[in-house]
Amino acid sequence: MRQWLRHVKLEASKQEGVEFSRETLNVSFRNFERERLSPREQDVVALLLRGHSSLSAAKNLGITEGTVKIHRKNIYSRLDISSQSMLFSHFIKSMIRN
């Protein structure tokens, strides 16, 4: 995510009037698949996209690692994906569309 963010900032700096900030990224996390994911699933997705493991996400959210894994399974099912790389790709595509 950090590498992608650096690349996007570099590309945005080449275009007049385009601004890409941490706040833009945070808004994108909050709005990502809001209609299809529960608020807790959105919390899990935001942490996973930031590079957290299931264990780290669980500690951040005050839940068990098993619960995060269940959320992850449900997220993948709802979004019709099967891996974290697909989740990342889906997120990037949603940012580009917006």
Coordinates of N, CA and C in Angstrom, one line a residue:
M1 N 0.8 -1.2 0.0 CA 0.0 0.0 0.0 C 0.9 1.3 0.0
R2 N 1.9 1.2 0.8 CA 2.8 2.4 0.9 C 3.5 2.7 -0.5
Q3 N 3.9 1.6 -1.1 CA 4.5 1.8 -2.5 C 3.5 2.3 -3.5
W4 N 2.3 1.8 -3.4 CA 1.3 2.3 -4.3 C 1.0 3.7 -4.1
L5 N 0.9 4.1 -2.8 CA 0.6 5.4 -2.4 C 1.7 6.4 -2.9
R6 N 2.9 6.0 -2.7 CA 4.0 6.8 -3.2 C 3.9 7.0 -4.7
H7 N 3.6 6.0 -5.4 CA 3.4 6.0 -6.9 C 2.3 7.0 -7.3
V8 N 1.2 6.8 -6.6 CA 0.0 7.7 -6.9 C 0.3 9.1 -6.6
K9 N 1.0 9.4 -5.5 CA 1.3 10.8 -5.2 C 2.3 11.4 -6.3
L10 N 3.2 10.6 -6.7 CA 4.1 11.0 -7.8 C 3.3 11.3 -9.0
E11 N 2.4 10.4 -9.4 CA 1.6 10.7 -10.7 C 0.7 11.8 -10.5
A12 N 0.1 12.0 -9.3 CA -0.8 13.1 -9.1 C -0.1 14.4 -9.1
S13 N 1.2 14.4 -8.6 CA 2.0 15.7 -8.6 C 2.3 16.1 -10.0
K14 N 2.2 15.2 -11.0 CA 2.5 15.6 -12.4 C 1.2 16.2 -13.0
Q15 N 0.1 16.0 -12.4 CA -1.2 16.5 -13.0 C -1.6 17.8 -12.2
E16 N -2.0 18.8 -12.8 CA -2.4 20.0 -12.2 C -3.8 19.8 -11.5
G17 N -3.9 20.3 -10.3 CA -5.2 20.2 -9.6 C -5.5 18.9 -9.0
V18 N -4.6 17.9 -9.0 CA -4.9 16.6 -8.4 C -4.1 16.6 -7.1
E19 N -4.9 16.3 -6.0 CA -4.3 16.2 -4.7 C -4.6 14.8 -4.1
F20 N -3.6 14.1 -3.6 CA -3.8 12.8 -3.0 C -3.2 12.9 -1.6
S21 N -4.0 12.7 -0.6 CA -3.4 12.9 0.8 C -3.8 11.7 1.6
R22 N -3.3 11.6 2.8 CA -3.6 10.6 3.8 C -5.1 10.6 4.1
E23 N -5.7 11.8 4.1 CA -7.1 12.0 4.4 C -7.9 11.4 3.3
T24 N -7.5 11.6 2.0 CA -8.1 11.0 0.9 C -8.2 9.4 1.0
L25 N -7.0 8.9 1.4 CA -6.9 7.4 1.6 C -7.9 7.0 2.7
N26 N -7.9 7.7 3.8 CA -8.8 7.3 4.9 C -10.3 7.4 4.5
V27 N -10.6 8.4 3.8 CA -12.0 8.5 3.3 C -12.3 7.3 2.3
S28 N -11.3 6.9 1.5 CA -11.5 5.8 0.6 C -11.7 4.5 1.4
F29 N -10.9 4.3 2.5 CA -11.1 3.2 3.4 C -12.6 3.1 4.0
R30 N -13.0 4.3 4.5 CA -14.4 4.4 5.1 C -15.5 4.1 4.1
N31 N -15.3 4.5 2.8 CA -16.3 4.4 1.8 C -16.2 3.1 1.0
F32 N -15.2 2.3 1.1 CA -14.9 1.1 0.3 C -16.0 0.1 0.6
E33 N -16.8 -0.2 -0.4 CA -17.9 -1.2 -0.4 C -18.8 -1.0 0.8
R34 N -19.1 0.2 1.2 CA -19.9 0.5 2.3 C -21.3 -0.1 2.2
E35 N -21.8 -0.3 1.0 CA -23.2 -0.8 0.8 C -23.2 -2.4 1.0
R36 N -22.0 -3.0 0.8 CA -22.0 -4.5 0.9 C -21.3 -5.0 2.1
L37 N -20.6 -4.2 2.9 CA -19.9 -4.6 4.1 C -20.5 -4.0 5.3
S38 N -20.4 -4.7 6.4 CA -20.9 -4.2 7.7 C -19.8 -3.2 8.2
P39 N -20.1 -2.4 9.1 CA -19.1 -1.4 9.7 C -17.9 -2.2 10.3
R40 N -18.1 -3.3 10.9 CA -17.0 -4.1 11.5 C -16.2 -4.7 10.4
E41 N -16.8 -5.2 9.3 CA -16.1 -5.7 8.2 C -15.2 -4.6 7.5
Q42 N -15.8 -3.4 7.5 CA -15.0 -2.3 6.9 C -13.8 -2.0 7.8
D43 N -14.0 -2.1 9.1 CA -12.8 -1.9 10.0 C -11.7 -2.9 9.7
V44 N -12.1 -4.2 9.6 CA -11.2 -5.3 9.3 C -10.5 -5.0 7.9
V45 N -11.3 -4.7 6.9 CA -10.7 -4.4 5.6 C -9.7 -3.3 5.7
A46 N -10.0 -2.2 6.4 CA -9.1 -1.1 6.5 C -7.7 -1.5 7.1
L47 N -7.8 -2.3 8.1 CA -6.6 -2.8 8.7 C -5.8 -3.7 7.8
L48 N -6.5 -4.6 7.2 CA -5.8 -5.6 6.2 C -5.2 -4.8 5.1
L49 N -5.8 -3.8 4.6 CA -5.3 -3.0 3.5 C -4.1 -2.2 3.9
R50 N -4.0 -1.9 5.2 CA -2.9 -1.2 5.7 C -1.7 -2.1 6.1
G51 N -1.9 -3.4 5.8 CA -0.8 -4.4 6.0 C -0.9 -5.2 7.3
H52 N -1.9 -5.0 8.1 CA -2.0 -5.8 9.4 C -2.3 -7.2 9.1
S53 N -1.8 -8.1 9.9 CA -2.1 -9.5 9.9 C -3.4 -9.7 10.6
S54 N -4.0 -10.9 10.5 CA -5.2 -11.2 11.3 C -5.0 -11.0 12.8
L55 N -3.9 -11.4 13.3 CA -3.6 -11.2 14.7 C -3.5 -9.8 15.1
S56 N -2.8 -9.0 14.3 CA -2.6 -7.6 14.6 C -4.0 -6.8 14.5
A57 N -4.8 -7.2 13.5 CA -6.1 -6.5 13.3 C -7.0 -6.9 14.5
A58 N -6.9 -8.1 15.0 CA -7.7 -8.5 16.1 C -7.3 -7.7 17.4
K59 N -6.0 -7.5 17.6 CA -5.5 -6.7 18.7 C -6.0 -5.3 18.6
N60 N -5.9 -4.7 17.4 CA -6.4 -3.3 17.2 C -7.9 -3.2 17.5
L61 N -8.7 -4.2 17.1 CA -10.1 -4.1 17.3 C -10.6 -4.7 18.6
G62 N -9.8 -5.3 19.4 CA -10.2 -5.9 20.6 C -11.1 -7.1 20.5
I63 N -10.8 -7.9 19.4 CA -11.5 -9.2 19.2 C -10.5 -10.3 19.0
T64 N -11.0 -11.5 18.8 CA -10.0 -12.6 18.7 C -9.6 -12.7 17.2
E65 N -8.5 -13.4 17.0 CA -7.9 -13.6 15.7 C -8.9 -14.5 14.9
G66 N -9.6 -15.4 15.5 CA -10.6 -16.2 14.9 C -11.7 -15.4 14.3
T67 N -12.2 -14.4 15.1 CA -13.2 -13.5 14.7 C -12.8 -12.8 13.4
V68 N -11.6 -12.3 13.4 CA -11.1 -11.6 12.2 C -11.1 -12.5 11.0
K69 N -10.7 -13.7 11.2 CA -10.7 -14.7 10.1 C -12.1 -15.0 9.6
I70 N -13.1 -15.0 10.5 CA -14.5 -15.2 10.1 C -14.9 -13.9 9.3
H71 N -14.6 -12.7 9.8 CA -14.9 -11.5 9.0 C -14.2 -11.5 7.6
R72 N -13.0 -11.9 7.6 CA -12.2 -12.0 6.3 C -12.9 -12.9 5.3
K73 N -13.3 -14.1 5.8 CA -14.0 -15.1 5.0 C -15.3 -14.5 4.4
N74 N -16.1 -13.8 5.3 CA -17.3 -13.2 4.9 C -17.1 -12.0 3.9
I75 N -16.0 -11.3 4.1 CA -15.7 -10.1 3.2 C -15.4 -10.7 1.8
Y76 N -14.5 -11.7 1.8 CA -14.2 -12.3 0.5 C -15.4 -12.8 -0.2
S77 N -16.3 -13.5 0.6 CA -17.5 -14.0 0.0 C -18.4 -12.9 -0.6
R78 N -18.6 -11.9 0.2 CA -19.4 -10.8 -0.3 C -18.9 -10.0 -1.5
L79 N -17.6 -10.0 -1.6 CA -16.9 -9.2 -2.7 C -16.6 -10.2 -3.8
D80 N -16.8 -11.4 -3.7 CA -16.5 -12.5 -4.7 C -15.1 -12.5 -5.0
I81 N -14.2 -12.5 -4.0 CA -12.8 -12.6 -4.2 C -12.3 -13.7 -3.3
S82 N -11.0 -14.0 -3.5 CA -10.5 -15.2 -2.7 C -9.1 -15.0 -2.1
S83 N -8.6 -13.7 -2.1 CA -7.3 -13.5 -1.5 C -7.1 -12.0 -1.1
Q84 N -6.1 -11.8 -0.3 CA -5.8 -10.4 0.1 C -5.3 -9.6 -1.1
S85 N -4.6 -10.2 -2.0 CA -4.2 -9.5 -3.2 C -5.3 -9.0 -4.0
M86 N -6.4 -9.9 -4.1 CA -7.6 -9.5 -4.9 C -8.3 -8.4 -4.2
L87 N -8.3 -8.4 -2.8 CA -8.9 -7.4 -2.0 C -8.2 -6.1 -2.3
F88 N -6.9 -6.1 -2.3 CA -6.1 -4.9 -2.6 C -6.4 -4.3 -4.0
S89 N -6.5 -5.2 -5.0 CA -6.7 -4.9 -6.3 C -8.1 -4.2 -6.5
H90 N -9.1 -4.9 -5.8 CA -10.5 -4.4 -5.8 C -10.6 -3.0 -5.2
F91 N -9.8 -2.8 -4.1 CA -9.8 -1.5 -3.4 C -9.2 -0.4 -4.4
I92 N -8.1 -0.7 -5.0 CA -7.4 0.2 -5.9 C -8.3 0.6 -7.0
K93 N -9.0 -0.4 -7.6 CA -9.9 -0.1 -8.7 C -11.1 0.8 -8.2
S94 N -11.5 0.6 -7.0 CA -12.6 1.4 -6.5 C -12.1 2.9 -6.3
M95 N -10.9 3.1 -5.9 CA -10.3 4.4 -5.8 C -10.2 5.1 -7.1
I96 N -9.8 4.4 -8.1 CA -9.6 5.0 -9.5 C -11.0 5.4 -10.0
R97 N -12.0 4.6 -9.8 CA -13.4 4.9 -10.3 C -13.9 6.2 -9.6
N98 N -13.5 6.4 -8.4 CA -14.0 7.6 -7.7 C -13.2 8.8 -7.9

